[in-house]
Amino acid sequence: MNKWIRGTNAVVLSLAVIGIFIVLTIFLNSTKSLQVDLTQNKQFTLSEQTLQTLKTLDKDVHLMAFTSSQTPEVMNREIVDIVQEYKKRNSKIVFDQYNIESQPEIAAKYEIDPAGTLVVESGTQKKTLYFYDMFQSTSETDYQFNGEQKLTQALINLNVKDKTKVYFLSGHNETPLNQMTLWRTGLEEQNYEVGELNLLREGKIPDDAQALFIIGAQSDLSDAEMTLMKEYLNGKGKLYVALNYSEQMAKWKNIDALLGLYGIKENKAIAIDPKNSRLVSPLTIIPEYGFHDITSKLQNSNLLMSMTLAIALDAQPVADYPSTMILKTTDQAYGETNLEQLAKGGTTKEDSDIKGPLNLGYVVETKDKKPKAVVLGGSTFLRDDVIGLQGNRDFALNSVGWLQEQKDQVTIRPRENQMQRAMVTGGQAQWIFYGTVLLFPLLFLIVGGTIWWRRRRG
């Protein structure tokens, strides 16, 4: 009798353990919002900015991922993973995936790139995000993924209907727009309409111009152009200037006068940082940030930016246009004033050079505290080959956002990932599920039953 009771207790205990295991598995599977991110780079942890955006999202949003045989698997995987995280946190988000080759009739309705496209649609509002814009290769095996920043910004911009028209000046060997496509794309994603303006051809500044950009000019403005610029800036016009080294800069008259309207002076000196670094040359400066809305998020996220061949700036007080320094060098840097020697590839610190720290960036406001101008000593960080490094892109977009008084700009640190990552296929996932839910409990039952049977016979 005692053997029978012990055997029965063993069976009941085994069944209870199996039952608890199954119930716990079902419960955890049903609790989709409960998760612990154990990945090394917090792959599935969304930023506070994103969580707040999703919390306040009160309209239906349709996310559509369009892929083809040309879409890299690593890109598709990252996009699907991040969208699923958004979808978990707001039931108004619907996500569908389409193959361009098998469903061309759906893809024809949108501007699709075969390498992969994510469309964000809500009512009549639509934003198009291309996969390759969300990735930046950092080595042969590593890459940065900034899909969260782009997707969150797209959700915020769904509520913005009017576009801001800005023009990039040309005709002075400026950095061409086709070398700043990533910056341009970023601006367009934030509801800017970007145009190119050659004043010699057009003869005037368009009435819809809300800001003029002069990026990396290699020659001076003409007197006629300067007259048009003054007229424009005397009104509601705004200015964004990013200088770059030019052999002719010592002869500039009108660009210097343009900056002088706001008390800004370029010192005809190139910032040099003699520190010994294997990552950057002495001609590349990693500026320190001044205290300002443009740089605060970058500083909090420990995102640095870089400038090469940056020109040292100074500012004199102007009653109607107070200025604020936002970028500077360390006191170890100096300003090379011998530009001829620099052009030949050499530089040595001399008594005639300007001692550091050097100022490399200013913002200018009106007396009513309204943004008027951004003046930077360097422009190379805006090019496609370097804008993806750390905080370059965020600084570029933040500075334009400040100039145009846009408050809802998103700055989220990109995620560092590896090209190859251990993955579980759908079939493997099924085997894991059946093994943990059915096979292991069945083995426990068989082992327990065998022990019970042997004890009973004994």
mmCIF file with all atom_site columns, N, CA and C in Angstrom, residues 236-266:
data_model
loop_
_atom_site.group_PDB
_atom_site.id
_atom_site.type_symbol
_atom_site.label_atom_id
_atom_site.label_alt_id
_atom_site.label_comp_id
_atom_site.label_asym_id
_atom_site.label_entity_id
_atom_site.label_seq_id
_atom_site.pdbx_PDB_ins_code
_atom_site.Cartn_x
_atom_site.Cartn_y
_atom_site.Cartn_z
_atom_site.occupancy
_atom_site.B_iso_or_equiv
_atom_site.pdbx_formal_charge
_atom_site.auth_seq_id
_atom_site.auth_comp_id
_atom_site.auth_asym_id
_atom_site.auth_atom_id
_atom_site.pdbx_PDB_model_num
ATOM 1  N N  . LYS A 1 236 ? 13.161 89.125 -43.599 1.00 0.00 ? 236 LYS A N  1
ATOM 2  C CA . LYS A 1 236 ? 13.011 87.927 -42.773 1.00 0.00 ? 236 LYS A CA 1
ATOM 3  C C  . LYS A 1 236 ? 13.956 86.806 -43.177 1.00 0.00 ? 236 LYS A C  1
ATOM 4  N N  . GLY A 1 237 ? 14.811 87.061 -44.138 1.00 0.00 ? 237 GLY A N  1
ATOM 5  C CA . GLY A 1 237 ? 15.716 86.021 -44.620 1.00 0.00 ? 237 GLY A CA 1
ATOM 6  C C  . GLY A 1 237 ? 16.684 85.528 -43.565 1.00 0.00 ? 237 GLY A C  1
ATOM 7  N N  . LYS A 1 238 ? 17.092 84.254 -43.694 1.00 0.00 ? 238 LYS A N  1
ATOM 8  C CA . LYS A 1 238 ? 18.033 83.637 -42.763 1.00 0.00 ? 238 LYS A CA 1
ATOM 9  C C  . LYS A 1 238 ? 19.217 83.080 -43.540 1.00 0.00 ? 238 LYS A C  1
ATOM 10 N N  . LEU A 1 239 ? 20.339 82.948 -42.851 1.00 0.00 ? 239 LEU A N  1
ATOM 11 C CA . LEU A 1 239 ? 21.593 82.586 -43.503 1.00 0.00 ? 239 LEU A CA 1
ATOM 12 C C  . LEU A 1 239 ? 22.258 81.410 -42.801 1.00 0.00 ? 239 LEU A C  1
ATOM 13 N N  . TYR A 1 240 ? 22.768 80.478 -43.605 1.00 0.00 ? 240 TYR A N  1
ATOM 14 C CA . TYR A 1 240 ? 23.552 79.349 -43.093 1.00 0.00 ? 240 TYR A CA 1
ATOM 15 C C  . TYR A 1 240 ? 24.852 79.318 -43.890 1.00 0.00 ? 240 TYR A C  1
ATOM 16 N N  . VAL A 1 241 ? 25.961 79.591 -43.220 1.00 0.00 ? 241 VAL A N  1
ATOM 17 C CA . VAL A 1 241 ? 27.269 79.626 -43.882 1.00 0.00 ? 241 VAL A CA 1
ATOM 18 C C  . VAL A 1 241 ? 28.187 78.595 -43.237 1.00 0.00 ? 241 VAL A C  1
ATOM 19 N N  . ALA A 1 242 ? 28.750 77.709 -44.063 1.00 0.00 ? 242 ALA A N  1
ATOM 20 C CA . ALA A 1 242 ? 29.775 76.777 -43.605 1.00 0.00 ? 242 ALA A CA 1
ATOM 21 C C  . ALA A 1 242 ? 30.994 76.992 -44.495 1.00 0.00 ? 242 ALA A C  1
ATOM 22 N N  . LEU A 1 243 ? 32.043 77.567 -43.927 1.00 0.00 ? 243 LEU A N  1
ATOM 23 C CA . LEU A 1 243 ? 33.231 77.922 -44.691 1.00 0.00 ? 243 LEU A CA 1
ATOM 24 C C  . LEU A 1 243 ? 34.112 76.704 -44.937 1.00 0.00 ? 243 LEU A C  1
ATOM 25 N N  . ASN A 1 244 ? 35.073 76.885 -45.809 1.00 0.00 ? 244 ASN A N  1
ATOM 26 C CA . ASN A 1 244 ? 36.083 75.852 -46.040 1.00 0.00 ? 244 ASN A CA 1
ATOM 27 C C  . ASN A 1 244 ? 37.338 76.537 -46.562 1.00 0.00 ? 244 ASN A C  1
ATOM 28 N N  . TYR A 1 245 ? 38.449 75.885 -46.371 1.00 0.00 ? 245 TYR A N  1
ATOM 29 C CA . TYR A 1 245 ? 39.725 76.464 -46.799 1.00 0.00 ? 245 TYR A CA 1
ATOM 30 C C  . TYR A 1 245 ? 39.712 76.741 -48.302 1.00 0.00 ? 245 TYR A C  1
ATOM 31 N N  . SER A 1 246 ? 40.207 77.932 -48.665 1.00 0.00 ? 246 SER A N  1
ATOM 32 C CA . SER A 1 246 ? 40.369 78.320 -50.065 1.00 0.00 ? 246 SER A CA 1
ATOM 33 C C  . SER A 1 246 ? 41.636 79.143 -50.181 1.00 0.00 ? 246 SER A C  1
ATOM 34 N N  . GLU A 1 247 ? 42.384 78.903 -51.247 1.00 0.00 ? 247 GLU A N  1
ATOM 35 C CA . GLU A 1 247 ? 43.601 79.684 -51.464 1.00 0.00 ? 247 GLU A CA 1
ATOM 36 C C  . GLU A 1 247 ? 43.277 81.151 -51.710 1.00 0.00 ? 247 GLU A C  1
ATOM 37 N N  . GLN A 1 248 ? 42.031 81.436 -52.104 1.00 0.00 ? 248 GLN A N  1
ATOM 38 C CA . GLN A 1 248 ? 41.647 82.818 -52.391 1.00 0.00 ? 248 GLN A CA 1
ATOM 39 C C  . GLN A 1 248 ? 41.050 83.538 -51.181 1.00 0.00 ? 248 GLN A C  1
ATOM 40 N N  . MET A 1 249 ? 40.904 82.846 -50.057 1.00 0.00 ? 249 MET A N  1
ATOM 41 C CA . MET A 1 249 ? 40.167 83.426 -48.941 1.00 0.00 ? 249 MET A CA 1
ATOM 42 C C  . MET A 1 249 ? 40.820 84.706 -48.397 1.00 0.00 ? 249 MET A C  1
ATOM 43 N N  . ALA A 1 250 ? 42.131 84.849 -48.596 1.00 0.00 ? 250 ALA A N  1
ATOM 44 C CA . ALA A 1 250 ? 42.801 86.071 -48.124 1.00 0.00 ? 250 ALA A CA 1
ATOM 45 C C  . ALA A 1 250 ? 42.320 87.298 -48.886 1.00 0.00 ? 250 ALA A C  1
ATOM 46 N N  . LYS A 1 251 ? 41.752 87.093 -50.076 1.00 0.00 ? 251 LYS A N  1
ATOM 47 C CA . LYS A 1 251 ? 41.299 88.213 -50.916 1.00 0.00 ? 251 LYS A CA 1
ATOM 48 C C  . LYS A 1 251 ? 39.786 88.438 -50.812 1.00 0.00 ? 251 LYS A C  1
ATOM 49 N N  . TRP A 1 252 ? 39.102 87.639 -50.031 1.00 0.00 ? 252 TRP A N  1
ATOM 50 C CA . TRP A 1 252 ? 37.652 87.790 -49.939 1.00 0.00 ? 252 TRP A CA 1
ATOM 51 C C  . TRP A 1 252 ? 37.282 89.168 -49.374 1.00 0.00 ? 252 TRP A C  1
ATOM 52 N N  . LYS A 1 253 ? 36.299 89.775 -49.994 1.00 0.00 ? 253 LYS A N  1
ATOM 53 C CA . LYS A 1 253 ? 35.786 91.045 -49.514 1.00 0.00 ? 253 LYS A CA 1
ATOM 54 C C  . LYS A 1 253 ? 34.316 90.932 -49.119 1.00 0.00 ? 253 LYS A C  1
ATOM 55 N N  . ASN A 1 254 ? 33.517 90.370 -50.014 1.00 0.00 ? 254 ASN A N  1
ATOM 56 C CA . ASN A 1 254 ? 32.071 90.360 -49.786 1.00 0.00 ? 254 ASN A CA 1
ATOM 57 C C  . ASN A 1 254 ? 31.620 89.288 -48.802 1.00 0.00 ? 254 ASN A C  1
ATOM 58 N N  . ILE A 1 255 ? 32.247 88.115 -48.829 1.00 0.00 ? 255 ILE A N  1
ATOM 59 C CA . ILE A 1 255 ? 31.891 87.103 -47.828 1.00 0.00 ? 255 ILE A CA 1
ATOM 60 C C  . ILE A 1 255 ? 32.246 87.604 -46.436 1.00 0.00 ? 255 ILE A C  1
ATOM 61 N N  . ASP A 1 256 ? 33.417 88.266 -46.334 1.00 0.00 ? 256 ASP A N  1
ATOM 62 C CA . ASP A 1 256 ? 33.785 88.845 -45.042 1.00 0.00 ? 256 ASP A CA 1
ATOM 63 C C  . ASP A 1 256 ? 32.766 89.898 -44.614 1.00 0.00 ? 256 ASP A C  1
ATOM 64 N N  . ALA A 1 257 ? 32.319 90.720 -45.565 1.00 0.00 ? 257 ALA A N  1
ATOM 65 C CA . ALA A 1 257 ? 31.333 91.751 -45.245 1.00 0.00 ? 257 ALA A CA 1
ATOM 66 C C  . ALA A 1 257 ? 29.990 91.127 -44.871 1.00 0.00 ? 257 ALA A C  1
ATOM 67 N N  . LEU A 1 258 ? 29.639 90.005 -45.504 1.00 0.00 ? 258 LEU A N  1
ATOM 68 C CA . LEU A 1 258 ? 28.387 89.317 -45.189 1.00 0.00 ? 258 LEU A CA 1
ATOM 69 C C  . LEU A 1 258 ? 28.398 88.826 -43.748 1.00 0.00 ? 258 LEU A C  1
ATOM 70 N N  . LEU A 1 259 ? 29.502 88.204 -43.341 1.00 0.00 ? 259 LEU A N  1
ATOM 71 C CA . LEU A 1 259 ? 29.614 87.744 -41.958 1.00 0.00 ? 259 LEU A CA 1
ATOM 72 C C  . LEU A 1 259 ? 29.682 88.929 -41.000 1.00 0.00 ? 259 LEU A C  1
ATOM 73 N N  . GLY A 1 260 ? 30.277 90.022 -41.469 1.00 0.00 ? 260 GLY A N  1
ATOM 74 C CA . GLY A 1 260 ? 30.408 91.207 -40.626 1.00 0.00 ? 260 GLY A CA 1
ATOM 75 C C  . GLY A 1 260 ? 29.077 91.844 -40.268 1.00 0.00 ? 260 GLY A C  1
ATOM 76 N N  . LEU A 1 261 ? 28.035 91.550 -41.055 1.00 0.00 ? 261 LEU A N  1
ATOM 77 C CA . LEU A 1 261 ? 26.705 92.063 -40.706 1.00 0.00 ? 261 LEU A CA 1
ATOM 78 C C  . LEU A 1 261 ? 26.293 91.612 -39.313 1.00 0.00 ? 261 LEU A C  1
ATOM 79 N N  . TYR A 1 262 ? 26.813 90.458 -38.892 1.00 0.00 ? 262 TYR A N  1
ATOM 80 C CA . TYR A 1 262 ? 26.451 89.878 -37.599 1.00 0.00 ? 262 TYR A CA 1
ATOM 81 C C  . TYR A 1 262 ? 27.619 89.877 -36.616 1.00 0.00 ? 262 TYR A C  1
ATOM 82 N N  . GLY A 1 263 ? 28.669 90.606 -36.954 1.00 0.00 ? 263 GLY A N  1
ATOM 83 C CA . GLY A 1 263 ? 29.811 90.717 -36.058 1.00 0.00 ? 263 GLY A CA 1
ATOM 84 C C  . GLY A 1 263 ? 30.749 89.526 -36.099 1.00 0.00 ? 263 GLY A C  1
ATOM 85 N N  . ILE A 1 264 ? 30.577 88.641 -37.095 1.00 0.00 ? 264 ILE A N  1
ATOM 86 C CA . ILE A 1 264 ? 31.430 87.447 -37.199 1.00 0.00 ? 264 ILE A CA 1
ATOM 87 C C  . ILE A 1 264 ? 32.604 87.758 -38.121 1.00 0.00 ? 264 ILE A C  1
ATOM 88 N N  . LYS A 1 265 ? 33.777 87.326 -37.729 1.00 0.00 ? 265 LYS A N  1
ATOM 89 C CA . LYS A 1 265 ? 34.988 87.537 -38.523 1.00 0.00 ? 265 LYS A CA 1
ATOM 90 C C  . LYS A 1 265 ? 35.726 86.220 -38.678 1.00 0.00 ? 265 LYS A C  1
ATOM 91 N N  . GLU A 1 266 ? 36.109 85.924 -39.928 1.00 0.00 ? 266 GLU A N  1
ATOM 92 C CA . GLU A 1 266 ? 36.977 84.755 -40.129 1.00 0.00 ? 266 GLU A CA 1
ATOM 93 C C  . GLU A 1 266 ? 38.416 85.237 -40.150 1.00 0.00 ? 266 GLU A C  1
#
